[in-house]
PDB file of C-alpha atoms in Angstrom:
ATOM      1  CA  ALA A  18      14.137  11.394  -2.480  1.00 78.00           C
ATOM      2  CA  GLN A  19      10.798  11.561  -2.108  1.00 84.00           C
ATOM      3  CA  THR A  20       8.888  11.673   1.351  1.00 93.00           C
ATOM      4  CA  VAL A  21       5.126  11.423   2.359  1.00 97.00           C
ATOM      5  CA  THR A  22       3.933  13.159   5.593  1.00 97.00           C
ATOM      6  CA  GLN A  23       0.923  12.952   7.633  1.00 97.00           C
ATOM      7  CA  SER A  24       1.011  15.001  10.625  1.00 96.00           C
ATOM      8  CA  GLN A  25      -2.340  13.727  12.267  1.00 96.00           C
ATOM      9  CA  PRO A  26      -1.261  10.033  14.006  1.00 97.00           C
ATOM     10  CA  GLU A  27      -5.134   9.744  15.328  1.00 97.00           C
ATOM     11  CA  MET A  28      -8.635  11.505  14.442  1.00 97.00           C
ATOM     12  CA  SER A  29     -12.065  11.001  15.742  1.00 97.00           C
ATOM     13  CA  VAL A  30     -15.037  12.003  14.306  1.00 98.00           C
ATOM     14  CA  GLN A  31     -18.870  11.522  15.366  1.00 98.00           C
ATOM     15  CA  GLU A  32     -21.051   9.467  12.637  1.00 97.00           C
ATOM     16  CA  ALA A  33     -22.750  11.466   9.868  1.00 97.00           C
ATOM     17  CA  GLU A  34     -20.152  14.168  10.192  1.00 98.00           C
ATOM     18  CA  THR A  35     -17.336  15.186   7.908  1.00 98.00           C
ATOM     19  CA  VAL A  36     -13.530  14.638   8.898  1.00 98.00           C
ATOM     20  CA  THR A  37     -10.106  15.849   6.765  1.00 98.00           C
ATOM     21  CA  LEU A  38      -7.076  14.031   6.956  1.00 98.00           C
ATOM     22  CA  SER A  39      -3.993  15.883   6.005  1.00 98.00           C
ATOM     23  CA  CYS A  40      -1.096  14.556   3.765  1.00 98.00           C
ATOM     24  CA  THR A  41       2.001  16.661   2.525  1.00 98.00           C
ATOM     25  CA  TYR A  42       4.598  15.176   0.220  1.00 97.00           C
ATOM     26  CA  ASP A  43       8.023  16.146  -1.261  1.00 95.00           C
ATOM     27  CA  THR A  44       9.043  15.791  -4.666  1.00 92.00           C
ATOM     28  CA  SER A  45      10.890  17.254  -7.341  1.00 90.00           C
ATOM     29  CA  GLU A  46       8.959  15.030 -10.185  1.00 87.00           C
ATOM     30  CA  ASN A  47       6.004  16.589 -12.336  1.00 86.00           C
ATOM     31  CA  ASN A  48       4.631  13.578 -13.383  1.00 88.00           C
ATOM     32  CA  TYR A  49       3.497  11.721 -10.147  1.00 92.00           C
ATOM     33  CA  TYR A  50       0.611  10.207  -8.460  1.00 94.00           C
ATOM     34  CA  LEU A  51      -1.566  10.277  -5.298  1.00 96.00           C
ATOM     35  CA  PHE A  52      -3.791   7.833  -3.370  1.00 97.00           C
ATOM     36  CA  TRP A  53      -5.229   7.231  -0.320  1.00 98.00           C
ATOM     37  CA  TYR A  54      -5.508   3.986   1.069  1.00 97.00           C
ATOM     38  CA  LYS A  55      -7.786   2.439   3.719  1.00 97.00           C
ATOM     39  CA  GLN A  56      -6.554  -0.169   6.025  1.00 96.00           C
ATOM     40  CA  PRO A  57      -9.210  -1.624   8.424  1.00 94.00           C
ATOM     41  CA  PRO A  58      -8.584  -4.028  11.081  1.00 90.00           C
ATOM     42  CA  SER A  59      -8.903  -6.945   8.784  1.00 88.00           C
ATOM     43  CA  ARG A  60      -5.163  -5.403   7.704  1.00 88.00           C
ATOM     44  CA  GLN A  61      -6.808  -5.403   3.807  1.00 91.00           C
ATOM     45  CA  MET A  62      -5.117  -2.353   2.019  1.00 94.00           C
ATOM     46  CA  ILE A  63      -7.844  -0.540   0.175  1.00 95.00           C
ATOM     47  CA  LEU A  64      -7.797   1.739  -2.453  1.00 94.00           C
ATOM     48  CA  VAL A  65      -9.973   4.744  -1.560  1.00 97.00           C
ATOM     49  CA  ILE A  66      -9.266   7.484  -4.242  1.00 96.00           C
ATOM     50  CA  ARG A  67      -6.386   8.050  -6.630  1.00 94.00           C
ATOM     51  CA  GLN A  68      -4.826  11.607  -8.173  1.00 95.00           C
ATOM     52  CA  GLU A  69      -3.073  12.102 -11.435  1.00 92.00           C
ATOM     53  CA  ALA A  70      -0.637  15.025 -10.470  1.00 92.00           C
ATOM     54  CA  TYR A  71      -1.217  16.758 -14.336  1.00 90.00           C
ATOM     55  CA  LYS A  72      -4.985  17.084 -13.134  1.00 89.00           C
ATOM     56  CA  GLN A  73      -6.134  19.890 -11.625  1.00 86.00           C
ATOM     57  CA  GLN A  74      -9.744  18.672 -10.906  1.00 93.00           C
ATOM     58  CA  ASN A  75      -9.990  17.127  -7.677  1.00 95.00           C
ATOM     59  CA  ALA A  76     -10.603  13.519  -7.475  1.00 94.00           C
ATOM     60  CA  THR A  77     -13.949  12.498  -6.012  1.00 95.00           C
ATOM     61  CA  GLU A  78     -15.807   8.902  -4.730  1.00 94.00           C
ATOM     62  CA  ASN A  79     -18.653   8.874  -3.475  1.00 95.00           C
ATOM     63  CA  ARG A  80     -18.478  10.295   0.088  1.00 97.00           C
ATOM     64  CA  PHE A  81     -14.843  10.678  -0.466  1.00 98.00           C
ATOM     65  CA  SER A  82     -12.889  13.641  -1.743  1.00 97.00           C
ATOM     66  CA  VAL A  83      -9.189  15.090  -1.962  1.00 97.00           C
ATOM     67  CA  ASN A  84      -8.110  18.789  -1.982  1.00 97.00           C
ATOM     68  CA  PHE A  85      -4.846  18.267  -4.180  1.00 96.00           C
ATOM     69  CA  GLN A  86      -2.754  21.505  -3.980  1.00 95.00           C
ATOM     70  CA  LYS A  87       0.031  20.898  -6.061  1.00 94.00           C
ATOM     71  CA  ALA A  88       2.154  24.131  -5.606  1.00 93.00           C
ATOM     72  CA  ALA A  89       1.709  23.338  -2.058  1.00 95.00           C
ATOM     73  CA  LYS A  90       2.141  19.764  -2.212  1.00 96.00           C
ATOM     74  CA  SER A  91      -0.528  19.216  -0.395  1.00 97.00           C
ATOM     75  CA  PHE A  92      -3.007  16.238  -0.607  1.00 97.00           C
ATOM     76  CA  SER A  93      -5.912  16.074   2.022  1.00 98.00           C
ATOM     77  CA  LEU A  94      -8.991  13.865   2.107  1.00 98.00           C
ATOM     78  CA  LYS A  95     -12.371  14.563   3.160  1.00 98.00           C
ATOM     79  CA  ILE A  96     -14.661  12.254   4.348  1.00 98.00           C
ATOM     80  CA  SER A  97     -18.245  13.295   4.392  1.00 98.00           C
ATOM     81  CA  ASP A  98     -21.112  11.347   6.223  1.00 98.00           C
ATOM     82  CA  SER A  99     -18.710   9.592   8.208  1.00 98.00           C
ATOM     83  CA  GLN A 100     -19.758   5.716   8.907  1.00 97.00           C
ATOM     84  CA  LEU A 101     -18.723   3.362  11.795  1.00 97.00           C
ATOM     85  CA  GLY A 102     -17.222   1.148   8.657  1.00 96.00           C
ATOM     86  CA  ASP A 103     -14.798   4.107   8.108  1.00 97.00           C
ATOM     87  CA  THR A 104     -12.924   3.219  11.027  1.00 97.00           C
ATOM     88  CA  ALA A 105      -9.243   2.142   9.758  1.00 97.00           C
ATOM     89  CA  MET A 106      -5.750   3.709   9.385  1.00 97.00           C
ATOM     90  CA  TYR A 107      -5.562   5.872   6.434  1.00 98.00           C
ATOM     91  CA  PHE A 108      -2.287   5.766   4.367  1.00 98.00           C
ATOM     92  CA  CYS A 109      -1.390   8.428   2.055  1.00 98.00           C
ATOM     93  CA  ALA A 110       0.843   7.332  -0.518  1.00 97.00           C
ATOM     94  CA  PHE A 111       2.857   8.909  -3.328  1.00 95.00           C
ATOM     95  CA  MET A 112       3.793   7.184  -7.024  1.00 92.00           C
ATOM     96  CA  ARG A 113       6.552   8.487  -9.421  1.00 85.00           C
ATOM     97  CA  GLY A 114       5.133   8.151 -12.896  1.00 74.00           C
ATOM     98  CA  SER A 115       6.204   4.655 -14.196  1.00 67.00           C
ATOM     99  CA  GLN A 116       8.650   3.949 -11.358  1.00 66.00           C
ATOM    100  CA  GLY A 117       5.734   1.412  -9.841  1.00 73.00           C
ATOM    101  CA  ASN A 118       6.491   1.467  -6.035  1.00 84.00           C
ATOM    102  CA  LEU A 119       4.439   3.619  -3.409  1.00 91.00           C
ATOM    103  CA  ILE A 120       6.035   5.903  -1.065  1.00 94.00           C
ATOM    104  CA  PHE A 121       3.962   5.618   2.343  1.00 96.00           C
ATOM    105  CA  GLY A 122       3.456   8.141   4.637  1.00 97.00           C
ATOM    106  CA  LYS A 123       2.915   6.740   8.226  1.00 96.00           C
ATOM    107  CA  GLY A 124      -0.782   6.755   8.561  1.00 97.00           C
ATOM    108  CA  THR A 125      -3.482   8.390  10.678  1.00 98.00           C
ATOM    109  CA  LYS A 126      -6.032   6.166  12.644  1.00 97.00           C
ATOM    110  CA  LEU A 127      -9.700   7.423  12.250  1.00 98.00           C
ATOM    111  CA  SER A 128     -12.257   6.579  14.690  1.00 97.00           C
ATOM    112  CA  VAL A 129     -15.479   7.297  13.838  1.00 97.00           C
ATOM    113  CA  LYS A 130     -17.778   7.102  16.854  1.00 97.00           C
ATOM    114  CA  PRO A 131     -21.429   6.838  17.082  1.00 95.00           C
TER     115      PRO A 131
ATOM    116  CA  SER B   9      -9.984  -4.747  -9.926  1.00 64.00           C
ATOM    117  CA  ALA B  10      -8.163  -8.087  -9.860  1.00 77.00           C
ATOM    118  CA  VAL B  11      -8.703 -10.511  -7.009  1.00 91.00           C
ATOM    119  CA  ILE B  12      -5.434 -11.267  -5.333  1.00 95.00           C
ATOM    120  CA  SER B  13      -5.047 -13.913  -2.986  1.00 96.00           C
ATOM    121  CA  GLN B  14      -2.279 -14.809  -0.816  1.00 97.00           C
ATOM    122  CA  LYS B  15      -1.180 -18.102   0.993  1.00 97.00           C
ATOM    123  CA  PRO B  16      -0.880 -18.705   3.892  1.00 97.00           C
ATOM    124  CA  SER B  17      -2.899 -15.999   5.302  1.00 96.00           C
ATOM    125  CA  ARG B  18      -0.955 -16.116   8.480  1.00 97.00           C
ATOM    126  CA  ASP B  19       1.765 -18.375  10.001  1.00 97.00           C
ATOM    127  CA  ILE B  20       3.728 -19.006  13.010  1.00 98.00           C
ATOM    128  CA  CYS B  21       7.352 -20.128  12.566  1.00 97.00           C
ATOM    129  CA  GLN B  22      10.570 -20.917  14.558  1.00 97.00           C
ATOM    130  CA  ARG B  23      13.673 -18.820  14.676  1.00 97.00           C
ATOM    131  CA  GLY B  24      16.082 -20.159  11.706  1.00 97.00           C
ATOM    132  CA  THR B  25      13.520 -21.540   9.298  1.00 97.00           C
ATOM    133  CA  SER B  26      12.058 -20.204   6.040  1.00 98.00           C
ATOM    134  CA  LEU B  27       8.459 -19.596   4.731  1.00 98.00           C
ATOM    135  CA  THR B  28       7.531 -19.066   1.494  1.00 98.00           C
ATOM    136  CA  ILE B  29       4.556 -16.872   0.495  1.00 98.00           C
ATOM    137  CA  GLN B  30       2.303 -17.210  -2.740  1.00 98.00           C
ATOM    138  CA  CYS B  31       0.682 -14.694  -4.410  1.00 97.00           C
ATOM    139  CA  GLN B  32      -2.448 -15.314  -7.230  1.00 97.00           C
ATOM    140  CA  VAL B  33      -3.966 -12.877  -9.592  1.00 95.00           C
ATOM    141  CA  ASP B  34      -6.934 -13.690 -11.768  1.00 94.00           C
ATOM    142  CA  SER B  35      -5.688 -11.621 -14.475  1.00 91.00           C
ATOM    143  CA  GLN B  36      -2.176 -10.929 -16.143  1.00 91.00           C
ATOM    144  CA  VAL B  37      -0.347  -8.044 -14.734  1.00 89.00           C
ATOM    145  CA  THR B  38       3.114  -7.289 -15.509  1.00 87.00           C
ATOM    146  CA  MET B  39       4.291  -5.529 -12.500  1.00 88.00           C
ATOM    147  CA  MET B  40       4.066  -7.108  -9.005  1.00 93.00           C
ATOM    148  CA  PHE B  41       4.971  -5.618  -5.799  1.00 95.00           C
ATOM    149  CA  TRP B  42       6.285  -7.295  -2.186  1.00 97.00           C
ATOM    150  CA  TYR B  43       5.772  -4.929   0.784  1.00 97.00           C
ATOM    151  CA  ARG B  44       6.600  -5.607   4.493  1.00 97.00           C
ATOM    152  CA  GLN B  45       4.479  -3.581   7.244  1.00 97.00           C
ATOM    153  CA  GLN B  46       6.072  -4.029  10.411  1.00 96.00           C
ATOM    154  CA  PRO B  47       4.046  -3.906  13.766  1.00 93.00           C
ATOM    155  CA  GLY B  48       2.707  -0.653  14.307  1.00 91.00           C
ATOM    156  CA  GLN B  49       4.211   0.756  11.155  1.00 93.00           C
ATOM    157  CA  SER B  50       3.778   1.904   7.359  1.00 94.00           C
ATOM    158  CA  LEU B  51       4.273  -0.223   4.733  1.00 95.00           C
ATOM    159  CA  THR B  52       7.872  -0.564   2.741  1.00 95.00           C
ATOM    160  CA  LEU B  53       8.849  -1.971  -0.472  1.00 94.00           C
ATOM    161  CA  ILE B  54      10.777  -4.721  -0.291  1.00 96.00           C
ATOM    162  CA  ALA B  55      11.138  -5.386  -4.117  1.00 95.00           C
ATOM    163  CA  THR B  56       9.335  -5.236  -7.710  1.00 94.00           C
ATOM    164  CA  ALA B  57       8.924  -8.325  -9.603  1.00 93.00           C
ATOM    165  CA  ASN B  58       8.182  -8.719 -13.594  1.00 86.00           C
ATOM    166  CA  GLN B  59       7.820 -11.386 -15.175  1.00 83.00           C
ATOM    167  CA  GLY B  60      10.953 -12.686 -17.168  1.00 81.00           C
ATOM    168  CA  SER B  61      13.618 -10.641 -15.252  1.00 83.00           C
ATOM    169  CA  GLU B  62      14.872 -10.674 -12.010  1.00 88.00           C
ATOM    170  CA  ALA B  63      13.521  -9.095  -8.902  1.00 92.00           C
ATOM    171  CA  THR B  64      14.587  -5.323  -7.942  1.00 93.00           C
ATOM    172  CA  TYR B  65      15.111  -4.658  -4.551  1.00 95.00           C
ATOM    173  CA  GLU B  66      15.123  -1.685  -2.400  1.00 93.00           C
ATOM    174  CA  SER B  67      17.910  -0.862  -0.041  1.00 93.00           C
ATOM    175  CA  GLY B  68      17.947  -2.824   2.933  1.00 95.00           C
ATOM    176  CA  PHE B  69      16.613  -5.902   1.342  1.00 97.00           C
ATOM    177  CA  VAL B  70      18.835  -8.376  -0.350  1.00 96.00           C
ATOM    178  CA  ILE B  71      18.367 -11.560  -2.188  1.00 96.00           C
ATOM    179  CA  ASP B  72      19.678 -14.016  -0.180  1.00 97.00           C
ATOM    180  CA  LYS B  73      17.102 -13.184   2.655  1.00 97.00           C
ATOM    181  CA  PHE B  74      14.214 -12.552   0.203  1.00 98.00           C
ATOM    182  CA  PRO B  75      14.654 -14.308  -2.553  1.00 96.00           C
ATOM    183  CA  ILE B  76      11.256 -13.847  -5.009  1.00 96.00           C
ATOM    184  CA  SER B  77       9.949 -15.720  -7.781  1.00 94.00           C
ATOM    185  CA  ARG B  78       7.932 -14.503 -10.473  1.00 94.00           C
ATOM    186  CA  PRO B  79       7.383 -17.689 -13.274  1.00 92.00           C
ATOM    187  CA  ASN B  80       4.652 -16.372 -14.998  1.00 92.00           C
ATOM    188  CA  LEU B  81       2.047 -13.024 -15.504  1.00 92.00           C
ATOM    189  CA  THR B  82      -0.358 -14.212 -12.767  1.00 94.00           C
ATOM    190  CA  PHE B  83       1.999 -15.816  -9.616  1.00 95.00           C
ATOM    191  CA  SER B  84       4.793 -14.516  -7.488  1.00 96.00           C
ATOM    192  CA  THR B  85       6.371 -16.294  -4.253  1.00 97.00           C
ATOM    193  CA  LEU B  86       8.524 -14.319  -1.378  1.00 98.00           C
ATOM    194  CA  THR B  87      10.628 -16.614   0.582  1.00 98.00           C
ATOM    195  CA  VAL B  88      11.532 -15.030   4.119  1.00 98.00           C
ATOM    196  CA  SER B  89      14.774 -17.162   4.934  1.00 98.00           C
ATOM    197  CA  ASN B  90      16.612 -17.708   8.393  1.00 97.00           C
ATOM    198  CA  MET B  91      14.157 -15.910   9.674  1.00 97.00           C
ATOM    199  CA  SER B  92      14.473 -13.932  13.325  1.00 97.00           C
ATOM    200  CA  PRO B  93      11.576 -12.529  15.530  1.00 97.00           C
ATOM    201  CA  GLU B  94      12.459  -9.290  13.745  1.00 96.00           C
ATOM    202  CA  ASP B  95      10.824 -10.614  10.571  1.00 97.00           C
ATOM    203  CA  SER B  96       7.640 -10.473  12.013  1.00 98.00           C
ATOM    204  CA  SER B  97       5.398  -8.725   9.994  1.00 97.00           C
ATOM    205  CA  ILE B  98       2.593  -8.376   8.046  1.00 97.00           C
ATOM    206  CA  TYR B  99       3.835  -9.028   4.003  1.00 98.00           C
ATOM    207  CA  LEU B 100       1.473  -7.872   1.484  1.00 97.00           C
ATOM    208  CA  CYS B 101       1.791  -8.217  -2.580  1.00 97.00           C
ATOM    209  CA  SER B 102       0.489  -5.927  -4.754  1.00 95.00           C
ATOM    210  CA  VAL B 103      -0.161  -5.571  -8.405  1.00 92.00           C
ATOM    211  CA  ASP B 104      -0.138  -2.527 -11.237  1.00 86.00           C
ATOM    212  CA  GLY B 105      -3.554  -2.470 -12.596  1.00 74.00           C
ATOM    213  CA  PRO B 106      -5.307  -3.797 -14.454  1.00 69.00           C
ATOM    214  CA  LEU B 107      -8.556  -1.698 -13.569  1.00 69.00           C
ATOM    215  CA  GLU B 108      -6.478   1.181 -13.618  1.00 70.00           C
ATOM    216  CA  TRP B 109      -2.785   0.892 -14.769  1.00 73.00           C
ATOM    217  CA  GLU B 110      -0.322   3.194 -12.570  1.00 78.00           C
ATOM    218  CA  THR B 111      -2.409   1.808  -9.779  1.00 83.00           C
ATOM    219  CA  GLN B 112      -1.826  -0.742  -7.131  1.00 90.00           C
ATOM    220  CA  TYR B 113      -4.065  -2.965  -5.844  1.00 92.00           C
ATOM    221  CA  PHE B 114      -3.255  -5.382  -2.679  1.00 95.00           C
ATOM    222  CA  GLY B 115      -3.797  -8.993  -1.928  1.00 95.00           C
ATOM    223  CA  PRO B 116      -5.070  -9.401   1.849  1.00 96.00           C
ATOM    224  CA  GLY B 117      -1.645  -9.985   3.672  1.00 96.00           C
ATOM    225  CA  THR B 118       0.058 -12.808   5.016  1.00 97.00           C
ATOM    226  CA  ARG B 119       0.481 -12.379   8.896  1.00 97.00           C
ATOM    227  CA  LEU B 120       3.738 -13.874  10.437  1.00 97.00           C
ATOM    228  CA  LEU B 121       4.925 -14.368  13.921  1.00 97.00           C
ATOM    229  CA  VAL B 122       8.469 -15.820  14.443  1.00 97.00           C
ATOM    230  CA  LEU B 123       9.108 -16.942  17.588  1.00 97.00           C
TER     231      LEU B 123
END
C-alpha cells in the first residue's frame, strides 16, 4: 500500500524568505503522480503543483517549485519569496496512475510572519 | 480548472438524521470523488463515483451509511445517514480534470456539525 509522510507538522517563515516543506512516499509503482495542495483557513483545497513520476524535470509554478528525487522517494516543495497569503496547511498527495484516488500526508501548517 | 460548487456549505444537524450534500461541476467529468476531513486531520477518500456505475467505496465506508448518486456527468450527491457526532467533518467532492487529466480539483467543502 502507498503511504505519504510529512514529517514537519508546523513551520514558519518570514515574509519574502524561502521555505522548503518535506514529503516522502512509499510505493512500488512506476507510474504515478505527486501533488502539493494548499488549504487556507477557508478550507478550500487548492492545487499548488503537480509532478509526473516519469518526468525527471522538476515542476515549477511561479514561486513554487519541487525537488523530486524518485530514487529516494522524496518530493519537497520550495516556496520562494513567501507571502502572507501563503499561510495555510500544505498537503502532499500521491496518486497511482489511472487509479484516481489521492492518498494524502498529514499536512504541514505553514505560517508566514510579517 | 472546472468550477465546482457544493451545497450546503455548512450545516448543523441532530444525531439520527441524514444530510444530502450536492456537488455540481460546470463541465462534464468522468470521475468524481468524495472525501472526508475530520477535525485537525488529513483527507480520506470515501468513494469514487463514476457516471453509469455504482460508486466504489474505500475500506471502512459502506453504502448504507454513505449512499452516493451520480445521475449525470456534472452532478453527484453524498448522503450521510443516521448521523452521530463522529460524523462531524468537512466533506469535499473532487473531480478529475478537465483542465488537466489525472489531476483532482476540489469543491469548497461542506462543514458538518452533528449534535
